[in-house]
Short mmCIF file of C-alpha atoms in Angstrom, two decimals:
data_model
loop_
_atom_site.label_atom_id
_atom_site.label_comp_id
_atom_site.label_asym_id
_atom_site.label_seq_id
_atom_site.Cartn_x
_atom_site.Cartn_y
_atom_site.Cartn_z
CA MET H 2 -0.21 0.18 -0.01
CA SER H 3 1.22 3.39 -1.02
CA LYS H 4 2.15 5.67 1.85
CA VAL H 5 2.97 9.27 2.77
CA GLU H 6 6.61 10.17 2.11
CA LEU H 7 8.74 13.19 2.38
CA VAL H 8 11.32 13.25 -0.43
CA PRO H 9 14.41 15.73 -0.45
CA ASP H 10 16.22 16.36 -4.12
CA TYR H 11 19.41 18.32 -3.70
CA ASP H 12 21.17 20.54 -6.71
CA LEU H 13 23.42 23.92 -7.00
CA TYR H 14 20.70 24.91 -9.20
CA TYR H 15 17.47 23.73 -7.95
CA THR H 16 16.57 21.95 -4.28
CA SER H 17 13.51 20.92 -3.63
CA LEU H 18 11.77 19.42 -0.83
CA GLY H 19 8.21 17.33 -1.93
CA LEU H 20 5.42 15.28 -0.10
CA HIS H 21 4.03 12.62 -1.93
CA ILE H 22 0.57 11.75 -0.94
CA PRO H 23 -1.28 9.16 -2.11
CA LEU H 24 -4.81 9.65 -3.43
CA THR H 25 -5.19 5.80 -3.74
CA LYS H 26 -4.65 2.71 -1.77
CA ALA H 27 -2.89 1.04 -4.97
CA ALA H 28 0.89 0.76 -4.03
CA ILE H 29 3.42 2.89 -6.35
CA PRO H 30 4.17 0.64 -9.27
CA ASP H 31 7.82 -0.19 -9.65
CA LEU H 32 9.19 -0.52 -13.17
CA GLY H 33 12.40 -1.57 -12.54
CA THR H 34 15.07 -1.26 -15.32
CA SER H 35 12.64 -0.81 -18.08
CA SER H 36 12.99 0.71 -21.09
CA GLU H 37 12.77 4.28 -21.39
CA TYR H 38 9.86 3.98 -23.93
CA ASN H 39 7.99 1.59 -21.55
CA VAL H 40 8.39 4.01 -18.81
CA TYR H 41 7.02 6.97 -20.78
CA ARG H 42 4.34 4.75 -22.35
CA HIS H 43 3.95 3.52 -18.80
CA LEU H 44 3.26 7.20 -17.31
CA PHE H 45 1.28 8.26 -20.38
CA LEU H 46 -1.54 5.84 -20.10
CA ASN H 47 -2.04 6.41 -16.14
CA SER H 48 -1.48 10.16 -16.22
CA LEU H 49 -5.33 11.26 -17.24
CA THR H 50 -6.07 9.08 -13.69
CA PRO H 51 -4.45 11.22 -11.23
CA ARG H 52 -3.32 8.75 -8.30
CA TYR H 53 -0.69 10.91 -6.38
CA LEU H 54 -0.60 14.62 -5.33
CA LEU H 55 2.68 15.85 -4.45
CA LEU H 56 3.27 19.39 -2.57
CA GLU H 57 6.71 20.96 -2.98
CA ALA H 58 8.62 24.13 -1.75
CA GLY H 59 11.98 24.79 -3.97
CA VAL H 60 14.76 27.36 -4.00
CA PHE H 61 16.87 28.09 -6.89
CA PRO H 62 20.71 28.18 -5.04
CA MET H 63 22.84 29.14 -8.04
CA PRO H 64 20.30 31.94 -9.31
CA LEU H 65 20.10 33.63 -5.59
CA THR H 66 23.57 33.29 -5.30
CA GLY H 67 24.01 35.39 -8.37
CA VAL H 68 21.11 38.09 -7.03
CA GLY H 69 23.22 38.37 -3.71
CA ILE H 70 26.36 39.08 -5.63
CA ARG H 71 24.99 41.69 -7.56
CA LYS H 72 23.35 43.25 -4.85
CA TYR H 73 25.61 43.23 -2.01
CA ALA H 74 29.14 42.99 -4.39
CA PRO H 75 28.27 45.24 -7.10
CA ASP H 76 32.03 46.62 -7.80
CA PHE H 77 32.79 42.69 -7.94
CA TYR H 78 29.73 42.12 -9.94
CA GLN H 79 30.84 44.70 -12.54
CA LYS H 80 34.43 43.41 -12.34
CA MET H 81 33.35 39.99 -13.80
CA GLY H 82 31.47 41.87 -17.11
CA ILE H 83 32.91 42.93 -20.18
CA GLY H 84 30.58 45.59 -22.30
CA ASP H 85 27.39 45.22 -21.68
CA ASP H 86 26.23 41.86 -22.99
CA PHE H 87 28.68 39.55 -20.54
CA ASN H 88 28.55 39.08 -17.30
CA LEU H 89 30.48 35.57 -16.15
CA ILE H 90 28.17 35.86 -13.05
CA GLU H 91 25.05 36.24 -15.05
CA SER H 92 25.93 33.34 -17.47
CA ILE H 93 26.86 31.34 -14.63
CA THR H 94 23.61 31.57 -12.89
CA THR H 95 21.26 32.69 -15.67
CA GLY H 96 18.23 30.01 -16.56
CA PHE H 97 15.94 30.39 -14.03
CA PRO H 98 13.72 33.10 -13.25
CA GLU H 99 12.48 32.79 -10.18
CA PRO H 100 14.27 32.49 -6.30
CA TYR H 101 11.40 30.04 -5.21
CA ALA H 102 8.78 29.00 -5.89
CA VAL H 103 5.09 26.23 -4.54
CA SER H 104 4.01 23.47 -6.42
CA VAL H 105 0.98 21.23 -6.77
CA PHE H 106 1.63 18.17 -8.92
CA VAL H 107 -1.51 15.92 -9.53
CA GLY H 108 -0.50 12.49 -11.30
CA ASP H 109 1.11 9.58 -11.62
CA ILE H 110 4.40 8.22 -10.18
CA VAL H 111 6.80 4.91 -10.57
CA ASN H 112 9.33 3.91 -8.73
CA PHE H 113 12.42 2.50 -9.92
CA SER H 114 14.68 -0.08 -8.21
CA LYS H 115 17.05 -3.34 -8.91
CA PRO H 116 17.46 -6.53 -6.84
CA ASP H 117 20.01 -6.33 -4.16
CA GLU H 118 20.73 -1.94 -4.59
CA LYS H 119 20.35 0.13 -2.08
CA LYS H 120 18.06 2.79 -3.56
CA VAL H 121 19.89 6.39 -3.90
CA GLY H 122 18.46 9.55 -5.06
CA THR H 123 14.20 10.17 -5.78
CA ASN H 124 14.50 6.88 -8.21
CA LYS H 125 10.95 8.25 -9.17
CA GLY H 126 9.05 9.27 -12.42
CA TYR H 127 6.16 11.69 -12.69
CA MET H 128 3.76 12.25 -15.45
CA GLY H 129 0.95 15.10 -14.54
CA TYR H 130 0.12 18.64 -14.42
CA LEU H 131 1.66 20.68 -12.23
CA PHE H 132 0.82 23.74 -10.78
CA SER H 133 3.32 26.69 -9.23
CA TYR H 134 3.46 30.06 -7.71
CA SER H 135 5.92 32.67 -7.06
CA ASN H 136 6.26 36.36 -5.95
CA GLU H 137 9.13 37.33 -7.41
CA HIS H 138 11.21 37.27 -10.88
CA ILE H 139 14.45 37.66 -11.93
CA ARG H 140 16.47 39.34 -14.40
CA ARG H 141 19.94 40.13 -15.20
CA ASN H 142 20.21 39.25 -11.35
CA ILE H 143 18.08 41.36 -10.26
CA LEU H 144 14.68 40.46 -8.24
CA ILE H 145 11.56 42.29 -9.89
CA GLN H 146 8.15 41.75 -7.81
CA ASP H 147 5.76 39.64 -9.61
CA ASN H 148 3.31 37.16 -8.39
CA ASN H 149 3.32 35.10 -11.36
CA TYR H 150 1.50 31.63 -12.22
CA GLU H 151 2.54 28.57 -13.91
CA VAL H 152 0.60 25.67 -14.92
CA GLU H 153 1.81 22.90 -17.10
CA TRP H 154 1.58 19.46 -17.91
CA LYS H 155 5.04 17.41 -17.28
CA MET H 156 6.68 14.33 -17.50
CA LYS H 157 9.97 13.92 -15.63
CA GLY H 158 11.98 11.25 -13.79
CA GLU H 159 15.53 10.25 -12.41
CA ARG H 160 16.47 6.75 -12.46
CA ASN H 161 19.43 6.49 -10.08
CA PHE H 162 21.11 3.25 -10.33
CA GLN H 163 24.57 1.90 -9.28
CA GLY H 164 27.04 3.29 -11.87
CA GLU H 165 24.28 5.00 -14.28
CA ARG H 166 22.19 7.30 -14.27
CA LEU H 167 19.20 8.96 -16.25
CA SER H 168 17.22 12.45 -15.82
CA TRP H 169 14.50 13.49 -18.33
CA SER H 170 12.10 16.03 -18.70
CA PHE H 171 9.40 17.21 -21.16
CA ARG H 172 6.79 20.02 -20.11
CA VAL H 173 4.12 22.26 -22.21
CA GLY H 174 2.99 24.84 -19.77
CA ALA H 175 1.44 28.31 -19.46
CA LYS H 176 2.94 31.05 -17.03
CA LEU H 177 1.12 34.65 -16.34
CA HIS H 178 2.37 37.54 -14.86
CA GLU H 179 0.61 40.09 -12.46
CA ASN H 180 3.63 42.35 -13.30
CA PRO H 181 2.41 44.13 -16.73
CA ASP H 182 6.20 44.92 -18.01
CA ILE H 183 6.43 41.03 -18.04
CA THR H 184 4.74 39.11 -21.07
CA ASN H 185 2.48 36.60 -20.40
CA ALA H 186 4.12 33.07 -22.24
CA ILE H 187 3.54 29.38 -23.17
CA TYR H 188 6.64 27.40 -23.51
CA LEU H 189 7.82 24.05 -24.50
CA GLY H 190 10.98 22.55 -22.26
CA ILE H 191 12.96 19.38 -22.97
CA ARG H 192 16.14 18.20 -20.84
CA ARG H 193 18.11 14.59 -20.78
CA ASN H 194 20.61 13.82 -19.03
CA ASN H 195 22.58 10.41 -19.06
CA LEU H 196 25.28 9.41 -16.79
CA SER H 197 27.69 6.34 -16.64
CA PHE H 198 30.28 5.78 -14.35
CA ARG H 199 31.35 2.96 -16.77
CA SER H 200 32.57 5.06 -19.81
CA PRO H 201 35.96 6.74 -20.27
CA PHE H 202 36.59 9.95 -18.94
CA LEU H 203 37.06 11.89 -22.26
CA SER H 204 34.36 9.55 -24.17
CA TRP H 205 32.69 12.10 -26.80
CA LEU H 206 29.12 10.73 -27.12
CA ASP H 207 28.61 9.44 -23.71
CA ASN H 208 27.21 11.41 -20.68
CA THR H 209 26.40 14.14 -23.16
CA ASN H 210 23.50 16.43 -21.63
CA MET H 211 20.44 18.17 -23.69
CA GLN H 212 18.64 21.14 -22.73
CA MET H 213 16.12 23.19 -24.85
CA ARG H 214 13.42 25.60 -23.84
CA LEU H 215 11.04 27.73 -26.09
CA ASP H 216 8.93 30.70 -25.10
CA PHE H 217 6.22 32.08 -26.82
CA SER H 218 3.70 35.08 -26.10
CA GLN H 219 0.24 34.78 -25.29
CA PRO H 220 -1.87 35.91 -26.94
CA GLY H 221 0.23 36.25 -30.61
CA MET H 222 2.53 33.40 -30.54
CA GLU H 223 5.35 35.39 -31.08
CA LEU H 224 8.76 33.88 -30.12
CA LEU H 225 10.10 35.67 -27.19
CA ARG H 226 12.65 33.70 -25.97
CA GLN H 227 14.93 30.47 -26.54
CA GLU H 228 17.65 28.50 -24.72
CA TYR H 229 19.53 26.12 -25.98
CA LEU H 230 22.68 23.99 -23.65
CA ILE H 231 24.27 20.90 -24.67
CA GLY H 232 27.25 19.36 -22.02
CA LYS H 233 29.35 16.81 -20.55
CA SER H 234 29.68 15.13 -17.71
CA TYR H 235 32.74 13.50 -16.49
CA PRO H 236 32.88 10.98 -14.17
CA ILE H 237 35.68 10.82 -11.15
CA GLU H 238 37.45 7.70 -11.33
CA GLY H 239 36.78 5.93 -7.52
CA LYS H 240 33.81 8.26 -6.56
CA ASN H 241 30.48 8.59 -6.99
CA TYR H 242 30.23 11.91 -8.17
CA ALA H 243 30.85 13.24 -11.47
CA LEU H 244 31.85 16.90 -12.96
CA LYS H 245 29.42 18.28 -15.18
CA LEU H 246 29.27 21.24 -17.39
CA ASP H 247 26.77 22.79 -19.95
CA LEU H 248 27.46 25.62 -22.05
CA GLY H 249 24.89 27.20 -24.75
CA PHE H 250 22.74 30.56 -25.06
CA ALA H 251 19.41 32.72 -24.50
CA TRP H 252 18.36 34.72 -26.38
CA GLU H 253 15.47 37.23 -25.31
CA GLY H 254 12.79 39.19 -27.68
CA ALA H 255 12.44 43.14 -27.44
CA ASN H 256 8.53 41.83 -26.31
CA LEU H 257 9.62 39.61 -23.17
CA TYR H 258 9.74 42.53 -21.10
CA THR H 259 8.18 46.27 -21.56
CA GLY H 260 7.99 49.40 -19.65
CA ARG H 261 10.42 49.84 -17.13
CA LEU H 262 11.65 46.77 -17.77
CA HIS H 263 12.52 47.39 -21.19
CA TYR H 264 16.56 47.28 -20.98
CA LEU H 265 17.33 49.04 -24.79
CA GLU H 266 21.49 48.42 -23.43
CA HIS H 267 21.25 44.96 -23.90
CA SER H 268 21.45 42.62 -27.07
CA GLY H 269 19.28 39.95 -25.55
CA PHE H 270 21.60 37.07 -25.96
CA THR H 271 23.52 35.87 -23.31
CA VAL H 272 25.90 33.25 -23.21
CA ILE H 273 25.10 30.44 -20.30
CA ILE H 274 27.91 28.34 -18.34
CA ARG H 275 26.22 25.96 -16.12
CA PRO H 276 28.88 24.37 -13.56
CA ASN H 277 27.71 21.29 -11.69
CA ILE H 278 28.04 18.01 -9.62
CA ASP H 279 26.42 14.89 -9.83
CA PHE H 280 26.13 13.35 -6.83
#
């Protein structure tokens, strides 16, 4: 029988604490080592009849660090910049428009496990509907007051076995802002990370990460923002962690921000440098 479960998740860019609440007495299905296709198929077929409620509070440590550096160490922040369009601190911390958020997820959940292997990480897959709220927005490492609401259909998961890890996220959603200077949007996002400790340290094809997100104005369907990342994970021999580096860029259209937030001196192009550690 399913039970209420408290699940923490730690990451330099997103750390959260979730409360899993079963809506039925049925046990959480365990898909073990099923193929990605079978995992996606199971989640899709069962997401239309929600069986679990997930309450989550999350914080974005690196984006908050960028905000703190710009606010409390402005001289150092300026020294990290070249011209108007590149700042190393912004490049490392960009891509997350909220400092924190609370969310409610309703849908289906599955477990992943291997016989005789201790559970590490969340080892769960999710598919369903997510509702999120935050009262602040981040632009170029500056906090902006904005009650914003997000609703999305999402499929995400993490399968963490000894020597191999796989995580993924596919989502389509809409975001509404009370701040009139931030344009409402609908968006599409894809992320997939694969880590194998059995692959050579300098292997080019293995341990590759990719991420993409497109935002369109609502109404109008004008492209407001696009973000692309590709990266590599480098397992450390004899250790249970890997160094990770994603590189890419984000482009903002002229109408993403209006009024007092319309920075004419910024080209809208931002280089993204995202170091991390996979434990």
